[in-house]
Structure formats: C-alpha cells, structure tokens
Tab-separated table of C-alpha atoms in Angstrom:
chain	number	residue	atom	x	y	z
A	1	UNK	CA	-49.521	-78.721	51.712
A	2	UNK	CA	-52.617	-76.508	51.791
A	3	UNK	CA	-53.686	-75.814	48.212
A	4	UNK	CA	-57.401	-74.987	48.698
A	5	UNK	CA	-58.340	-75.558	45.051
A	6	UNK	CA	-59.848	-78.985	45.700
A	7	UNK	CA	-62.818	-77.896	47.824
A	8	UNK	CA	-62.843	-74.108	48.238
A	9	UNK	CA	-65.350	-72.055	46.175
A	10	UNK	CA	-64.224	-71.878	42.567
A	11	UNK	CA	-62.218	-75.084	42.872
A	12	UNK	CA	-62.583	-78.637	41.629
A	13	UNK	CA	-65.638	-79.467	43.732
A	14	UNK	CA	-67.639	-76.597	42.218
A	15	UNK	CA	-66.443	-77.522	38.738
A	16	UNK	CA	-67.455	-81.167	39.160
A	17	UNK	CA	-71.052	-80.130	39.846
A	18	UNK	CA	-71.094	-77.379	37.189
A	19	UNK	CA	-70.122	-79.779	34.395
A	20	UNK	CA	-72.446	-82.586	35.524
A	21	UNK	CA	-75.665	-82.271	37.531
A	22	UNK	CA	-75.722	-78.429	37.509
A	23	UNK	CA	-74.705	-78.100	33.870
A	24	UNK	CA	-75.796	-75.405	31.538
A	25	UNK	CA	-73.359	-73.441	29.333
A	26	UNK	CA	-73.460	-70.361	31.564
A	27	UNK	CA	-72.917	-72.242	34.815
A	28	UNK	CA	-70.136	-74.289	33.259
A	29	UNK	CA	-68.348	-71.302	31.744
A	30	UNK	CA	-68.541	-69.426	35.045
A	31	UNK	CA	-67.050	-72.410	36.885
A	32	UNK	CA	-64.211	-72.622	34.363
A	33	UNK	CA	-63.530	-68.884	34.716
A	34	UNK	CA	-63.352	-69.204	38.485
A	35	UNK	CA	-61.127	-72.274	38.342
A	36	UNK	CA	-58.833	-70.522	35.870
A	37	UNK	CA	-58.502	-67.582	38.255
A	38	UNK	CA	-57.883	-69.992	41.126
A	39	UNK	CA	-55.161	-71.976	39.370
A	40	UNK	CA	-53.422	-69.177	37.458
A	41	UNK	CA	-53.688	-66.238	39.890
A	42	UNK	CA	-54.657	-67.188	43.426
A	43	UNK	CA	-52.698	-70.413	43.903
A	44	UNK	CA	-49.410	-69.154	42.391
A	45	UNK	CA	-49.717	-65.920	44.372
A	46	UNK	CA	-50.329	-67.461	47.795
A	47	UNK	CA	-47.436	-68.460	50.061
A	48	UNK	CA	-47.712	-70.914	52.933
A	49	UNK	CA	-46.188	-70.623	56.398
A	50	UNK	CA	-42.859	-71.734	54.934
A	51	UNK	CA	-42.930	-68.969	52.350
A	52	UNK	CA	-43.563	-71.378	49.472
A	53	UNK	CA	-46.188	-71.317	46.730
A	54	UNK	CA	-47.860	-74.480	45.461
A	55	UNK	CA	-46.013	-74.302	42.098
A	56	UNK	CA	-42.729	-74.057	43.990
A	57	UNK	CA	-43.644	-77.060	46.144
A	58	UNK	CA	-44.729	-79.338	43.294
A	59	UNK	CA	-42.373	-77.961	40.638
A	60	UNK	CA	-43.169	-74.866	38.604
A	61	UNK	CA	-42.826	-76.544	35.205
A	62	UNK	CA	-44.951	-79.487	36.340
A	63	UNK	CA	-47.606	-77.134	37.696
A	64	UNK	CA	-47.734	-74.971	34.580
A	65	UNK	CA	-47.889	-77.920	32.184
A	66	UNK	CA	-50.560	-79.732	34.223
A	67	UNK	CA	-52.815	-76.677	34.419
A	68	UNK	CA	-52.421	-75.863	30.731
A	69	UNK	CA	-53.170	-79.472	29.840
A	70	UNK	CA	-56.398	-79.416	31.839
A	71	UNK	CA	-58.373	-76.908	29.750
A	72	UNK	CA	-58.586	-78.852	26.442
A	73	UNK	CA	-60.128	-81.737	28.374
A	74	UNK	CA	-62.874	-79.512	29.818
A	75	UNK	CA	-63.733	-77.194	26.914
A	76	UNK	CA	-65.829	-78.252	23.922
A	77	UNK	CA	-65.446	-75.069	21.871
A	78	UNK	CA	-64.005	-71.564	22.178
A	79	UNK	CA	-64.800	-68.362	20.300
A	80	UNK	CA	-64.446	-64.577	20.447
A	81	UNK	CA	-67.489	-62.490	21.316
A	82	UNK	CA	-67.322	-59.079	19.540
A	83	UNK	CA	-67.509	-56.126	21.882
A	84	UNK	CA	-70.579	-53.872	21.601
A	85	UNK	CA	-69.928	-50.177	20.792
A	86	UNK	CA	-70.044	-49.235	24.470
A	87	UNK	CA	-67.527	-51.919	25.390
A	88	UNK	CA	-67.864	-54.722	27.902
A	89	UNK	CA	-69.285	-53.574	31.211
A	90	UNK	CA	-69.285	-49.857	30.285
A	91	UNK	CA	-72.818	-49.306	29.054
A	92	UNK	CA	-72.939	-45.762	30.450
A	93	UNK	CA	-70.018	-44.454	28.372
A	94	UNK	CA	-68.394	-45.142	25.004
A	95	UNK	CA	-65.554	-47.597	24.751
A	96	UNK	CA	-62.098	-46.041	24.996
A	97	UNK	CA	-59.264	-46.532	22.505
A	98	UNK	CA	-57.804	-49.392	24.540
A	99	UNK	CA	-60.999	-51.329	25.143
A	100	UNK	CA	-60.707	-54.917	23.886
A	101	UNK	CA	-62.477	-55.501	20.557
A	102	UNK	CA	-63.668	-58.898	21.746
A	103	UNK	CA	-63.528	-61.271	24.674
A	104	UNK	CA	-62.742	-64.948	24.782
A	105	UNK	CA	-65.656	-67.277	25.473
A	106	UNK	CA	-65.829	-71.022	25.905
A	107	UNK	CA	-68.459	-73.716	25.657
A	108	UNK	CA	-67.804	-76.150	28.509
A	109	UNK	CA	-68.070	-79.884	28.023
A	110	UNK	CA	-71.008	-81.678	29.578
A	111	UNK	CA	-70.120	-84.898	31.346
A	112	UNK	CA	-73.064	-87.268	31.488
A	113	UNK	CA	-70.662	-89.693	33.122
A	114	UNK	CA	-69.425	-87.923	36.250
A	115	UNK	CA	-66.750	-90.570	36.620
A	116	UNK	CA	-65.126	-89.431	33.370
A	117	UNK	CA	-64.782	-85.884	34.686
A	118	UNK	CA	-63.503	-87.084	38.050
A	119	UNK	CA	-60.895	-89.126	36.199
A	120	UNK	CA	-59.649	-85.976	34.451
A	121	UNK	CA	-59.501	-84.057	37.726
A	122	UNK	CA	-57.810	-86.994	39.426
A	123	UNK	CA	-55.179	-86.911	36.696
A	124	UNK	CA	-54.382	-83.317	37.643
A	125	UNK	CA	-54.038	-84.316	41.301
A	126	UNK	CA	-51.856	-87.317	40.531
A	127	UNK	CA	-49.568	-85.214	38.350
A	128	UNK	CA	-49.161	-82.405	40.875
A	129	UNK	CA	-49.222	-84.138	44.251
A	130	UNK	CA	-48.132	-87.611	43.215
A	131	UNK	CA	-45.306	-86.186	41.136
A	132	UNK	CA	-44.071	-84.010	43.992
A	133	UNK	CA	-44.226	-86.964	46.390
A	134	UNK	CA	-42.268	-89.144	43.971
A	135	UNK	CA	-39.614	-86.438	43.612
A	136	UNK	CA	-39.216	-86.517	47.400
A	137	UNK	CA	-38.995	-90.307	47.451
A	138	UNK	CA	-42.427	-90.654	49.077
A	139	UNK	CA	-45.348	-92.850	48.105
A	140	UNK	CA	-48.055	-90.707	49.734
A	141	UNK	CA	-49.023	-87.057	49.962
A	142	UNK	CA	-51.126	-84.913	52.297
A	143	UNK	CA	-53.411	-81.983	51.460
A	144	UNK	CA	-54.558	-79.998	54.500
A	145	UNK	CA	-57.116	-77.380	53.454
A	146	UNK	CA	-59.181	-76.842	56.656
A	147	UNK	CA	-62.632	-77.320	55.133
A	148	UNK	CA	-61.698	-80.663	53.609
A	149	UNK	CA	-63.563	-81.964	56.648
A	150	UNK	CA	-66.872	-80.672	55.269
A	151	UNK	CA	-66.269	-82.120	51.798
A	152	UNK	CA	-65.295	-85.698	52.543
A	153	UNK	CA	-67.858	-87.180	50.142
A	154	UNK	CA	-66.325	-85.285	47.230
A	155	UNK	CA	-62.760	-86.060	48.296
A	156	UNK	CA	-63.560	-89.768	48.362
A	157	UNK	CA	-65.134	-89.425	44.921
A	158	UNK	CA	-61.928	-87.836	43.693
A	159	UNK	CA	-59.502	-90.089	45.579
A	160	UNK	CA	-61.407	-93.209	46.703
A	161	UNK	CA	-58.389	-94.733	48.434
A	162	UNK	CA	-57.688	-91.621	50.515
A	163	UNK	CA	-57.567	-91.705	54.297
A	164	UNK	CA	-58.838	-88.518	55.919
A	165	UNK	CA	-57.225	-87.568	59.228
A	166	UNK	CA	-59.267	-85.263	61.449
A	167	UNK	CA	-57.092	-83.626	64.106
A	168	UNK	CA	-59.524	-81.991	66.488
A	169	UNK	CA	-59.079	-79.599	69.413
A	170	UNK	CA	-61.261	-78.508	72.317
A	171	UNK	CA	-63.904	-76.174	70.811
A	172	UNK	CA	-63.248	-73.448	73.402
A	173	UNK	CA	-59.564	-73.447	72.432
A	174	UNK	CA	-60.516	-73.378	68.761
A	175	UNK	CA	-62.617	-70.280	69.370
A	176	UNK	CA	-59.822	-68.624	71.352
A	177	UNK	CA	-57.405	-69.313	68.515
A	178	UNK	CA	-59.789	-67.827	65.951
A	179	UNK	CA	-59.853	-64.539	67.845
A	180	UNK	CA	-56.171	-64.104	67.005
A	181	UNK	CA	-56.621	-64.689	63.266
A	182	UNK	CA	-56.916	-61.664	60.954
A	183	UNK	CA	-59.352	-63.525	58.671
A	184	UNK	CA	-61.793	-64.419	61.487
A	185	UNK	CA	-64.252	-62.257	63.461
A	186	UNK	CA	-62.372	-60.448	66.264
A	187	UNK	CA	-65.018	-60.755	68.996
A	188	UNK	CA	-66.353	-63.710	70.982
A	189	UNK	CA	-69.860	-63.207	69.581
A	190	UNK	CA	-68.500	-63.012	66.048
A	191	UNK	CA	-66.316	-66.089	66.447
A	192	UNK	CA	-69.272	-68.043	67.842
A	193	UNK	CA	-71.400	-66.959	64.877
A	194	UNK	CA	-68.634	-68.216	62.581
A	195	UNK	CA	-67.835	-71.524	64.297
A	196	UNK	CA	-71.079	-72.905	65.721
A	197	UNK	CA	-72.743	-73.512	62.317
A	198	UNK	CA	-69.584	-75.264	61.110
A	199	UNK	CA	-69.675	-77.622	64.076
A	200	UNK	CA	-73.393	-78.271	63.612
A	201	UNK	CA	-73.003	-79.008	59.918
A	202	UNK	CA	-70.090	-81.349	60.564
A	203	UNK	CA	-71.797	-83.228	63.392
A	204	UNK	CA	-75.049	-83.584	61.427
A	205	UNK	CA	-73.173	-85.107	58.495
A	206	UNK	CA	-71.000	-87.296	60.712
A	207	UNK	CA	-74.047	-88.787	62.434
A	208	UNK	CA	-75.347	-90.072	59.093
A	209	UNK	CA	-72.060	-91.089	57.460
A	210	UNK	CA	-70.426	-94.496	57.397
A	211	UNK	CA	-66.931	-93.779	58.671
A	212	UNK	CA	-65.946	-97.384	59.257
A	213	UNK	CA	-63.344	-99.232	57.254
A	214	UNK	CA	-60.301	-97.196	58.230
A	215	UNK	CA	-60.694	-94.384	55.714
A	216	UNK	CA	-61.340	-91.855	58.498
A	217	UNK	CA	-59.080	-91.326	61.502
A	218	UNK	CA	-59.943	-88.925	64.313
A	219	UNK	CA	-57.354	-87.854	66.884
A	220	UNK	CA	-57.124	-85.123	69.499
A	221	UNK	CA	-54.443	-82.489	69.112
A	222	UNK	CA	-54.045	-82.536	72.886
A	223	UNK	CA	-53.137	-86.250	72.789
A	224	UNK	CA	-50.644	-85.700	69.986
A	225	UNK	CA	-48.981	-82.896	71.931
A	226	UNK	CA	-48.778	-84.924	75.152
A	227	UNK	CA	-46.526	-87.532	73.503
A	228	UNK	CA	-45.741	-86.575	69.939
A	229	UNK	CA	-43.188	-89.329	69.174
A	230	UNK	CA	-45.430	-92.084	70.532
A	231	UNK	CA	-48.679	-90.702	69.135
A	232	UNK	CA	-47.031	-89.980	65.792
A	233	UNK	CA	-45.784	-93.541	65.590
A	234	UNK	CA	-49.268	-94.890	66.319
A	235	UNK	CA	-50.893	-92.543	63.804
A	236	UNK	CA	-48.429	-93.373	61.050
A	237	UNK	CA	-48.957	-97.070	61.706
A	238	UNK	CA	-52.707	-96.627	61.213
A	239	UNK	CA	-51.966	-94.784	57.973
A	240	UNK	CA	-49.662	-97.534	56.768
A	241	UNK	CA	-46.604	-95.312	56.455
A	242	UNK	CA	-43.189	-95.613	58.063
A	243	UNK	CA	-42.525	-93.532	61.140
A	244	UNK	CA	-39.941	-90.770	60.921
A	245	UNK	CA	-38.949	-87.699	62.920
A	246	UNK	CA	-40.990	-84.911	61.355
A	247	UNK	CA	-39.618	-81.398	61.056
A	248	UNK	CA	-42.648	-79.979	62.853
A	249	UNK	CA	-44.314	-81.405	65.936
A	250	UNK	CA	-47.322	-80.945	68.184
A	251	UNK	CA	-46.120	-79.194	71.327
A	252	UNK	CA	-48.122	-78.971	74.540
A	253	UNK	CA	-47.256	-75.352	75.308
A	254	UNK	CA	-48.618	-74.250	71.933
A	255	UNK	CA	-51.972	-75.846	72.731
A	256	UNK	CA	-52.249	-74.676	76.336
A	257	UNK	CA	-51.135	-71.095	75.796
A	258	UNK	CA	-54.757	-69.977	75.416
A	259	UNK	CA	-56.160	-71.812	78.438
A	260	UNK	CA	-56.313	-68.607	80.473
A	261	UNK	CA	-57.387	-66.344	77.619
A	262	UNK	CA	-60.967	-66.113	78.890
A	263	UNK	CA	-62.076	-65.037	82.316
A	264	UNK	CA	-64.448	-67.264	84.248
A	265	UNK	CA	-67.566	-65.399	83.128
A	266	UNK	CA	-66.578	-65.305	79.448
A	267	UNK	CA	-65.605	-68.965	79.427
A	268	UNK	CA	-68.953	-69.919	80.961
A	269	UNK	CA	-70.716	-67.880	78.268
A	270	UNK	CA	-68.700	-69.580	75.507
A	271	UNK	CA	-69.332	-73.058	76.899
A	272	UNK	CA	-73.065	-72.365	77.143
A	273	UNK	CA	-73.151	-71.042	73.569
A	274	UNK	CA	-71.299	-74.082	72.254
A	275	UNK	CA	-73.651	-76.341	74.207
A	276	UNK	CA	-73.717	-79.937	72.995
A	277	UNK	CA	-70.894	-79.274	70.548
A	278	UNK	CA	-68.311	-79.795	73.296
A	279	UNK	CA	-69.335	-83.347	74.341
A	280	UNK	CA	-70.186	-84.253	70.738
A	281	UNK	CA	-66.581	-83.471	69.831
A	282	UNK	CA	-65.375	-85.724	72.645
A	283	UNK	CA	-64.567	-83.109	75.284
A	284	UNK	CA	-65.894	-82.092	78.687
C-alpha cells in the first residue's frame, strides 16, 4: 500500500525531528497540526489505484482507534486560547456571530530520548500495517510511497529490521512516464528540472551509505518484466517470503510502450541532460 504519511511532508519523519532535535513548542505544535491533518483528512480521503483508502485497507475501526490513541502519547498539555475581538485571522474586520470564541492549542511533548518517540510511532505502524497483514494471514507488509528511497535512514530508524526494495527503471523511460502524469511538469525541460536533482540526491547519499547486509535490494524493472515468475521467485527468496502468483505483474509491453516516445534529437538531448545519471543507475 502507498500511505505517504511515513515520509511525506507533515508525516512521521517531520514529527520525529520536531519533537526531538528541532523541538520548541511552536515547531512541535505545527508538526502535530500537520500530522493530524494528514491522518484525519488526507489519508482517509485518498484512494489508491484499486479505489481503496488506507482505513479501508487496514480496517476502519483499527485505523480510527490507532490514530486517536496516538495523540495522548505525543501531547503534554492542551488548552483553549481565547479569541481576540477581531477573531482569529481576521484582524481587518470584526469577528462575525459564528466566529469561534476560542481555539484548541496543545503543548507537544519533548522527547530527549528519540528512541522513545520512535517506539510510539512504531506502535502505530505495527497496529495498522501489522494488524492488516495478520488479518490477511501474512507475516510481512509492504509500504510503497515513492520517496521512501530518499528517507531510508529514517525508515530504518523506525523499522530496523525492514528490507527496502528499490525497483529502478531506465532514467529516460522514467522521464517519459512523468510527462504523462498530471502531477508532474508536462514538458521535457520541466521533467528534467524535477527529476535530475532527485537522482543526484539519491546517488550522493548512496555513495556514502552502507547498503550491505541484505537490508537493501536493487532490481531493474526491465528484468522483472522479462521473466516475472522467475524474477519474482528470486526476489521473494531474497526477502525470505514464500513465492506466490501475485495479482499484478511486471509486463514487458508496459515498460517498452514509451521507447519510441522521443524522436532521435529529443532523446539525445535528454540523455545529455541526464549525463552520468544513466550509467550510475546501471544503464547504458
């Protein structure tokens, strides 16, 4: 599942810093506000490609109870701030008859021991993801937010035993795919401006990280598509899980359908702009 609240802005990663090394009451309260919006508005309102929300996937009662149980562990004190005569955020005009007389404020906890906070956040993850996996008769779960790749240090803080699987694709094909996405820049120049810094940040971090020990697995999407049953079996073996026929599969035609998207001149321009990214990602 793709939940996004682990590493996206306003999620658990931001909160972990806001209540530890970046702590002050304002920073902490802001992080709690953003996480509350994430967990109570954005996550329940977002459907995946199967038409399901995260609460529906993990169990709506489980999700609601886990989120509600999180706040008392993160808040030291709460109080009501009286509204000024002009109302909150309306300093240029008097408050109307329906303006709230006060607003709820919180004093966030400070965690001098970051491990204590991570334990609380891990409890949320175990309840939601572990509970859903157990309901399905599975011992493992997978979270696939795209930018997990750029937050591996935090993810291993949160779930030290996790294995991170990086399924990569030829950078030119990645750029071509982005041009078809409504959330990405619609031009080649725009897509390059979006993607090249991501590649550079990833490769810079990767060159300094210790990725030995089996906690990181890197595979090419093209290899998976060339022989999905065989490659799937090998991948699952590396992950220590039993092989099974998955409902979805990597299919070659879905990866090659953009091979002719660029003309010769445009492709040469893209390859030059990507530069060393292409060989650094293991492609020619």
